[in-house]
Amino acid sequence: MDRRIVIIPTYNEKENIEKIIRYVFQLPDEFHILVIDDGSPDGTAQIVKYLMEEFNGKLYLEERKGKLGLGTAYIHGFKWCIAHNYDFIFEMDADFSHNPNDLIKLYQTAVEQKADAVIGSRYCNGVNVVNWPMSRILMSYFGSAYVRMVLRLPIQDTTAGFICYRRTLLEQLNFDRIRHTGYGFQIEMKYIIWKLGFKIMEMPIIFVDRKEGTSKMSSGIFKEAIWGVIRLRFRSIRKYLKA
């Protein structure tokens, strides 16, 4: 049986972390969880440590000192999951904006379609976003359109953060070449996977804005993604592969 694990990066998610962990563990299919916490001052990591006693062998925690960025959190998680021999590795937010039930659909799509990566997409079947203000929907939607135009990337939701990867894909990548630390990381990963010829697919999901906790989106993160796309267009893709 394939070993599956969900990476959940956290910073101040005490309102959500226990609920999302319990929800994933009650799914009919088995998924393990790796929480990457960036020194949350609200006690998020302490909640995870408490739950680790109940979910021994299924729940893991990696603590880092300070906010080091979404991209570096996922890279840290990828390396950990590869070292621990997981077959399918998932990205998911802690705040229930991604429906944990869709983890099963992402996995099934990857297996049935023999895909190297499957994206839970907000935009591949119209605009499926709930409770976002119109300004944020437009920023996200047209931001993806900008990325597609500059990079010629045939993916509708270029900044999506709900993804299933095969380990066989991730273990071929040179993570030291990845430059983006914020949401631009999501764009960079999709672009290099596509350019390197891996099979990447989109599966429609409904994205629901968080009900509890505070969003980590900022203008600085958005600017990093916008300017980073231009630089990415001229980078050597082959250097992203391990020698």
PDB file of C-alpha atoms in Angstrom, residues 17-235:
ATOM      1  CA  ILE A  17      -4.452  22.821  14.065  1.00  0.00           C
ATOM      2  CA  GLU A  18      -6.139  20.246  16.310  1.00  0.00           C
ATOM      3  CA  LYS A  19      -9.320  20.266  14.249  1.00  0.00           C
ATOM      4  CA  ILE A  20      -7.507  19.779  10.928  1.00  0.00           C
ATOM      5  CA  ILE A  21      -5.356  16.969  12.359  1.00  0.00           C
ATOM      6  CA  ARG A  22      -8.349  15.097  13.758  1.00  0.00           C
ATOM      7  CA  TYR A  23     -10.258  15.567  10.513  1.00  0.00           C
ATOM      8  CA  VAL A  24      -7.477  14.067   8.391  1.00  0.00           C
ATOM      9  CA  PHE A  25      -7.088  11.102  10.723  1.00  0.00           C
ATOM     10  CA  GLN A  26     -10.782  10.252  10.528  1.00  0.00           C
ATOM     11  CA  LEU A  27     -10.727   9.948   6.732  1.00  0.00           C
ATOM     12  CA  PRO A  28     -11.456   6.435   5.391  1.00  0.00           C
ATOM     13  CA  ASP A  29      -8.006   6.345   3.724  1.00  0.00           C
ATOM     14  CA  GLU A  30      -4.852   6.583   5.833  1.00  0.00           C
ATOM     15  CA  PHE A  31      -2.744   9.721   5.668  1.00  0.00           C
ATOM     16  CA  HIS A  32       0.073  10.662   8.005  1.00  0.00           C
ATOM     17  CA  ILE A  33       0.732  14.325   8.857  1.00  0.00           C
ATOM     18  CA  LEU A  34       3.939  16.338   9.134  1.00  0.00           C
ATOM     19  CA  VAL A  35       3.499  19.790  10.705  1.00  0.00           C
ATOM     20  CA  ILE A  36       6.255  22.320   9.967  1.00  0.00           C
ATOM     21  CA  ASP A  37       5.930  25.054  12.578  1.00  0.00           C
ATOM     22  CA  ASP A  38       7.893  28.301  12.304  1.00  0.00           C
ATOM     23  CA  GLY A  39       8.140  29.165  15.986  1.00  0.00           C
ATOM     24  CA  SER A  40       4.479  30.074  16.486  1.00  0.00           C
ATOM     25  CA  PRO A  41       4.233  32.214  19.626  1.00  0.00           C
ATOM     26  CA  ASP A  42       0.589  31.188  20.106  1.00  0.00           C
ATOM     27  CA  GLY A  43       1.474  27.615  21.119  1.00  0.00           C
ATOM     28  CA  THR A  44       0.596  25.794  17.885  1.00  0.00           C
ATOM     29  CA  ALA A  45       3.578  23.433  18.247  1.00  0.00           C
ATOM     30  CA  GLN A  46       2.622  22.573  21.838  1.00  0.00           C
ATOM     31  CA  ILE A  47      -0.826  21.479  20.662  1.00  0.00           C
ATOM     32  CA  VAL A  48       0.774  19.232  18.035  1.00  0.00           C
ATOM     33  CA  LYS A  49       3.151  17.719  20.617  1.00  0.00           C
ATOM     34  CA  TYR A  50       0.206  16.867  22.840  1.00  0.00           C
ATOM     35  CA  LEU A  51      -1.615  15.181  19.937  1.00  0.00           C
ATOM     36  CA  MET A  52       1.493  13.206  18.974  1.00  0.00           C
ATOM     37  CA  GLU A  53       0.966  11.050  22.054  1.00  0.00           C
ATOM     38  CA  GLU A  54      -2.521  10.116  20.809  1.00  0.00           C
ATOM     39  CA  PHE A  55      -1.468   9.650  17.182  1.00  0.00           C
ATOM     40  CA  ASN A  56       1.905   8.027  17.717  1.00  0.00           C
ATOM     41  CA  GLY A  57       3.532   6.953  14.450  1.00  0.00           C
ATOM     42  CA  LYS A  58       1.123   9.007  12.330  1.00  0.00           C
ATOM     43  CA  LEU A  59       1.694  12.613  13.414  1.00  0.00           C
ATOM     44  CA  TYR A  60       5.080  14.315  13.246  1.00  0.00           C
ATOM     45  CA  LEU A  61       6.381  17.803  14.023  1.00  0.00           C
ATOM     46  CA  GLU A  62       9.377  19.738  12.757  1.00  0.00           C
ATOM     47  CA  GLU A  63       9.994  23.020  14.585  1.00  0.00           C
ATOM     48  CA  ARG A  64      11.946  25.898  13.064  1.00  0.00           C
ATOM     49  CA  LYS A  65      13.035  29.125  14.709  1.00  0.00           C
ATOM     50  CA  GLY A  66      11.228  32.144  13.292  1.00  0.00           C
ATOM     51  CA  LYS A  67       9.211  32.781  10.141  1.00  0.00           C
ATOM     52  CA  LEU A  68      11.444  31.376   7.400  1.00  0.00           C
ATOM     53  CA  GLY A  69       8.875  31.365   4.609  1.00  0.00           C
ATOM     54  CA  LEU A  70       6.329  29.028   3.063  1.00  0.00           C
ATOM     55  CA  GLY A  71       8.681  27.777   0.375  1.00  0.00           C
ATOM     56  CA  THR A  72      11.455  26.785   2.751  1.00  0.00           C
ATOM     57  CA  ALA A  73       8.895  25.082   5.019  1.00  0.00           C
ATOM     58  CA  TYR A  74       7.721  22.873   2.175  1.00  0.00           C
ATOM     59  CA  ILE A  75      11.260  22.116   1.033  1.00  0.00           C
ATOM     60  CA  HIS A  76      12.127  21.111   4.593  1.00  0.00           C
ATOM     61  CA  GLY A  77       9.047  18.885   4.573  1.00  0.00           C
ATOM     62  CA  PHE A  78       9.822  17.366   1.165  1.00  0.00           C
ATOM     63  CA  LYS A  79      13.302  16.348   2.301  1.00  0.00           C
ATOM     64  CA  TRP A  80      11.928  14.836   5.509  1.00  0.00           C
ATOM     65  CA  CYS A  81       9.226  12.861   3.675  1.00  0.00           C
ATOM     66  CA  ILE A  82      11.656  11.573   1.044  1.00  0.00           C
ATOM     67  CA  ALA A  83      14.040  10.442   3.797  1.00  0.00           C
ATOM     68  CA  HIS A  84      11.157   8.605   5.484  1.00  0.00           C
ATOM     69  CA  ASN A  85      10.098   6.832   2.278  1.00  0.00           C
ATOM     70  CA  TYR A  86       6.617   8.231   1.697  1.00  0.00           C
ATOM     71  CA  ASP A  87       5.233   7.495  -1.780  1.00  0.00           C
ATOM     72  CA  PHE A  88       2.824  10.428  -2.102  1.00  0.00           C
ATOM     73  CA  ILE A  89       3.432  13.791  -0.461  1.00  0.00           C
ATOM     74  CA  PHE A  90       0.712  16.423  -0.130  1.00  0.00           C
ATOM     75  CA  GLU A  91       0.665  20.159   0.530  1.00  0.00           C
ATOM     76  CA  MET A  92      -2.322  21.504   2.480  1.00  0.00           C
ATOM     77  CA  ASP A  93      -3.161  24.583   4.548  1.00  0.00           C
ATOM     78  CA  ALA A  94      -4.113  24.298   8.223  1.00  0.00           C
ATOM     79  CA  ASP A  95      -7.133  26.603   8.044  1.00  0.00           C
ATOM     80  CA  PHE A  96      -9.692  24.382   6.207  1.00  0.00           C
ATOM     81  CA  SER A  97      -9.541  26.507   3.061  1.00  0.00           C
ATOM     82  CA  HIS A  98      -8.677  23.140   1.489  1.00  0.00           C
ATOM     83  CA  ASN A  99     -11.246  20.416   2.139  1.00  0.00           C
ATOM     84  CA  PRO A 100      -9.374  17.424   3.638  1.00  0.00           C
ATOM     85  CA  ASN A 101     -11.833  15.070   1.911  1.00  0.00           C
ATOM     86  CA  ASP A 102     -10.225  16.109  -1.382  1.00  0.00           C
ATOM     87  CA  LEU A 103      -6.950  14.479  -0.321  1.00  0.00           C
ATOM     88  CA  ILE A 104      -8.467  11.166  -1.401  1.00  0.00           C
ATOM     89  CA  LYS A 105      -9.488  12.583  -4.779  1.00  0.00           C
ATOM     90  CA  LEU A 106      -6.038  14.062  -5.383  1.00  0.00           C
ATOM     91  CA  TYR A 107      -4.436  10.703  -4.634  1.00  0.00           C
ATOM     92  CA  GLN A 108      -6.888   8.761  -6.788  1.00  0.00           C
ATOM     93  CA  THR A 109      -6.334  11.140  -9.700  1.00  0.00           C
ATOM     94  CA  ALA A 110      -2.563  10.762  -9.422  1.00  0.00           C
ATOM     95  CA  VAL A 111      -2.817   6.968  -9.438  1.00  0.00           C
ATOM     96  CA  GLU A 112      -5.497   6.585 -12.113  1.00  0.00           C
ATOM     97  CA  GLN A 113      -3.991   9.172 -14.473  1.00  0.00           C
ATOM     98  CA  LYS A 114      -0.372   8.213 -13.697  1.00  0.00           C
ATOM     99  CA  ALA A 115       0.345  11.869 -12.907  1.00  0.00           C
ATOM    100  CA  ASP A 116       3.516  13.056 -11.202  1.00  0.00           C
ATOM    101  CA  ALA A 117       1.653  15.945  -9.555  1.00  0.00           C
ATOM    102  CA  VAL A 118      -2.026  16.818  -9.152  1.00  0.00           C
ATOM    103  CA  ILE A 119      -3.159  20.340  -8.262  1.00  0.00           C
ATOM    104  CA  GLY A 120      -6.351  21.075  -6.359  1.00  0.00           C
ATOM    105  CA  SER A 121      -7.380  23.929  -8.648  1.00  0.00           C
ATOM    106  CA  ARG A 122      -9.671  26.880  -7.905  1.00  0.00           C
ATOM    107  CA  TYR A 123      -9.820  27.990 -11.535  1.00  0.00           C
ATOM    108  CA  CYS A 124      -9.745  24.999 -13.884  1.00  0.00           C
ATOM    109  CA  ASN A 125     -13.563  24.831 -13.851  1.00  0.00           C
ATOM    110  CA  GLY A 126     -14.642  28.442 -13.501  1.00  0.00           C
ATOM    111  CA  VAL A 127     -13.934  30.363 -10.277  1.00  0.00           C
ATOM    112  CA  ASN A 128     -14.577  28.159  -7.250  1.00  0.00           C
ATOM    113  CA  VAL A 129     -13.770  30.426  -4.306  1.00  0.00           C
ATOM    114  CA  VAL A 130     -16.063  31.022  -1.317  1.00  0.00           C
ATOM    115  CA  ASN A 131     -16.010  33.972   1.122  1.00  0.00           C
ATOM    116  CA  TRP A 132     -13.163  35.915  -0.486  1.00  0.00           C
ATOM    117  CA  PRO A 133     -13.744  39.630  -1.164  1.00  0.00           C
ATOM    118  CA  MET A 134     -13.962  40.404  -4.863  1.00  0.00           C
ATOM    119  CA  SER A 135     -10.684  42.346  -4.746  1.00  0.00           C
ATOM    120  CA  ARG A 136      -8.781  39.262  -3.589  1.00  0.00           C
ATOM    121  CA  ILE A 137     -10.484  36.997  -6.125  1.00  0.00           C
ATOM    122  CA  LEU A 138      -9.503  39.381  -8.928  1.00  0.00           C
ATOM    123  CA  MET A 139      -5.929  39.672  -7.623  1.00  0.00           C
ATOM    124  CA  SER A 140      -5.557  35.893  -7.485  1.00  0.00           C
ATOM    125  CA  TYR A 141      -7.301  35.141 -10.780  1.00  0.00           C
ATOM    126  CA  PHE A 142      -5.546  37.776 -12.852  1.00  0.00           C
ATOM    127  CA  GLY A 143      -2.281  37.014 -11.061  1.00  0.00           C
ATOM    128  CA  SER A 144      -2.535  33.478 -12.430  1.00  0.00           C
ATOM    129  CA  ALA A 145      -3.353  34.874 -15.875  1.00  0.00           C
ATOM    130  CA  TYR A 146      -0.207  37.038 -15.687  1.00  0.00           C
ATOM    131  CA  VAL A 147       1.900  34.009 -14.775  1.00  0.00           C
ATOM    132  CA  ARG A 148       0.465  31.995 -17.669  1.00  0.00           C
ATOM    133  CA  MET A 149       1.214  34.828 -20.068  1.00  0.00           C
ATOM    134  CA  VAL A 150       4.827  35.368 -18.961  1.00  0.00           C
ATOM    135  CA  LEU A 151       5.792  31.717 -18.470  1.00  0.00           C
ATOM    136  CA  ARG A 152       3.422  30.182 -21.058  1.00  0.00           C
ATOM    137  CA  LEU A 153       2.445  27.799 -18.306  1.00  0.00           C
ATOM    138  CA  PRO A 154      -0.662  25.732 -19.212  1.00  0.00           C
ATOM    139  CA  ILE A 155      -2.029  25.694 -15.660  1.00  0.00           C
ATOM    140  CA  GLN A 156      -5.067  27.696 -14.563  1.00  0.00           C
ATOM    141  CA  ASP A 157      -4.305  27.961 -10.837  1.00  0.00           C
ATOM    142  CA  THR A 158      -0.609  28.789 -10.767  1.00  0.00           C
ATOM    143  CA  THR A 159      -0.490  29.776  -7.070  1.00  0.00           C
ATOM    144  CA  ALA A 160      -2.490  26.803  -5.745  1.00  0.00           C
ATOM    145  CA  GLY A 161      -1.194  25.328  -2.504  1.00  0.00           C
ATOM    146  CA  PHE A 162      -3.215  22.095  -2.389  1.00  0.00           C
ATOM    147  CA  ILE A 163      -1.109  19.553  -4.263  1.00  0.00           C
ATOM    148  CA  CYS A 164      -0.241  15.856  -4.409  1.00  0.00           C
ATOM    149  CA  TYR A 165       3.316  14.958  -5.488  1.00  0.00           C
ATOM    150  CA  ARG A 166       4.872  11.596  -6.172  1.00  0.00           C
ATOM    151  CA  ARG A 167       8.073  11.050  -4.252  1.00  0.00           C
ATOM    152  CA  THR A 168       9.678   9.849  -7.512  1.00  0.00           C
ATOM    153  CA  LEU A 169       9.252  13.392  -8.844  1.00  0.00           C
ATOM    154  CA  LEU A 170      10.445  15.286  -5.781  1.00  0.00           C
ATOM    155  CA  GLU A 171      13.544  13.169  -5.247  1.00  0.00           C
ATOM    156  CA  GLN A 172      14.821  14.201  -8.693  1.00  0.00           C
ATOM    157  CA  LEU A 173      14.715  17.947  -7.916  1.00  0.00           C
ATOM    158  CA  ASN A 174      17.597  20.089  -6.702  1.00  0.00           C
ATOM    159  CA  PHE A 175      15.800  22.071  -4.003  1.00  0.00           C
ATOM    160  CA  ASP A 176      18.833  24.314  -3.498  1.00  0.00           C
ATOM    161  CA  ARG A 177      17.998  25.977  -6.823  1.00  0.00           C
ATOM    162  CA  ILE A 178      14.555  27.132  -5.698  1.00  0.00           C
ATOM    163  CA  ARG A 179      14.680  30.842  -4.900  1.00  0.00           C
ATOM    164  CA  HIS A 180      11.166  31.853  -3.830  1.00  0.00           C
ATOM    165  CA  THR A 181      10.257  31.702  -0.164  1.00  0.00           C
ATOM    166  CA  GLY A 182       6.654  33.001  -0.246  1.00  0.00           C
ATOM    167  CA  TYR A 183       3.752  32.163  -2.539  1.00  0.00           C
ATOM    168  CA  GLY A 184       6.067  32.541  -5.518  1.00  0.00           C
ATOM    169  CA  PHE A 185       7.349  29.118  -4.456  1.00  0.00           C
ATOM    170  CA  GLN A 186       4.113  27.586  -5.706  1.00  0.00           C
ATOM    171  CA  ILE A 187       4.590  29.184  -9.120  1.00  0.00           C
ATOM    172  CA  GLU A 188       8.231  28.146  -9.321  1.00  0.00           C
ATOM    173  CA  MET A 189       7.466  24.515  -8.469  1.00  0.00           C
ATOM    174  CA  LYS A 190       4.732  24.207 -11.083  1.00  0.00           C
ATOM    175  CA  TYR A 191       6.833  25.867 -13.756  1.00  0.00           C
ATOM    176  CA  ILE A 192       9.918  23.726 -13.283  1.00  0.00           C
ATOM    177  CA  ILE A 193       7.904  20.496 -13.079  1.00  0.00           C
ATOM    178  CA  TRP A 194       6.153  21.352 -16.337  1.00  0.00           C
ATOM    179  CA  LYS A 195       9.333  22.477 -18.103  1.00  0.00           C
ATOM    180  CA  LEU A 196      11.171  19.326 -17.032  1.00  0.00           C
ATOM    181  CA  GLY A 197       8.477  17.220 -18.682  1.00  0.00           C
ATOM    182  CA  PHE A 198       6.730  15.704 -15.678  1.00  0.00           C
ATOM    183  CA  LYS A 199       2.998  15.016 -15.941  1.00  0.00           C
ATOM    184  CA  ILE A 200       1.074  17.635 -13.968  1.00  0.00           C
ATOM    185  CA  MET A 201      -2.723  17.810 -13.813  1.00  0.00           C
ATOM    186  CA  GLU A 202      -5.420  20.007 -12.300  1.00  0.00           C
ATOM    187  CA  MET A 203      -8.457  18.740 -10.399  1.00  0.00           C
ATOM    188  CA  PRO A 204     -11.277  21.165  -9.539  1.00  0.00           C
ATOM    189  CA  ILE A 205     -11.849  21.962  -5.865  1.00  0.00           C
ATOM    190  CA  ILE A 206     -13.909  24.501  -3.947  1.00  0.00           C
ATOM    191  CA  PHE A 207     -11.686  26.838  -1.943  1.00  0.00           C
ATOM    192  CA  VAL A 208     -13.260  28.322   1.208  1.00  0.00           C
ATOM    193  CA  ASP A 209     -11.621  31.225   3.018  1.00  0.00           C
ATOM    194  CA  ARG A 210     -10.536  30.600   6.601  1.00  0.00           C
ATOM    195  CA  LYS A 211     -13.088  31.086   9.370  1.00  0.00           C
ATOM    196  CA  GLU A 212     -10.590  31.221  12.233  1.00  0.00           C
ATOM    197  CA  GLY A 213      -7.075  32.575  12.601  1.00  0.00           C
ATOM    198  CA  THR A 214      -5.321  35.207  10.523  1.00  0.00           C
ATOM    199  CA  SER A 215      -4.366  35.104   6.847  1.00  0.00           C
ATOM    200  CA  LYS A 216      -0.623  35.186   6.090  1.00  0.00           C
ATOM    201  CA  MET A 217      -1.065  36.950   2.722  1.00  0.00           C
ATOM    202  CA  SER A 218       0.738  40.286   2.398  1.00  0.00           C
ATOM    203  CA  SER A 219       1.647  42.785  -0.323  1.00  0.00           C
ATOM    204  CA  GLY A 220       5.312  41.757   0.008  1.00  0.00           C
ATOM    205  CA  ILE A 221       4.473  38.134  -0.781  1.00  0.00           C
ATOM    206  CA  PHE A 222       2.454  39.232  -3.802  1.00  0.00           C
ATOM    207  CA  LYS A 223       5.261  41.451  -5.117  1.00  0.00           C
ATOM    208  CA  GLU A 224       7.795  38.641  -4.721  1.00  0.00           C
ATOM    209  CA  ALA A 225       5.639  36.413  -6.909  1.00  0.00           C
ATOM    210  CA  ILE A 226       5.069  39.073  -9.593  1.00  0.00           C
ATOM    211  CA  TRP A 227       8.721  40.076 -10.033  1.00  0.00           C
ATOM    212  CA  GLY A 228       9.978  36.559  -9.480  1.00  0.00           C
ATOM    213  CA  VAL A 229       8.005  35.311 -12.492  1.00  0.00           C
ATOM    214  CA  ILE A 230      10.023  37.539 -14.815  1.00  0.00           C
ATOM    215  CA  ARG A 231      13.328  36.305 -13.410  1.00  0.00           C
ATOM    216  CA  LEU A 232      12.122  32.715 -13.544  1.00  0.00           C
ATOM    217  CA  ARG A 233      11.424  33.032 -17.267  1.00  0.00           C
ATOM    218  CA  PHE A 234      15.148  33.357 -17.947  1.00  0.00           C
ATOM    219  CA  ARG A 235      16.555  30.777 -15.537  1.00  0.00           C
TER     220      ARG A 235
END
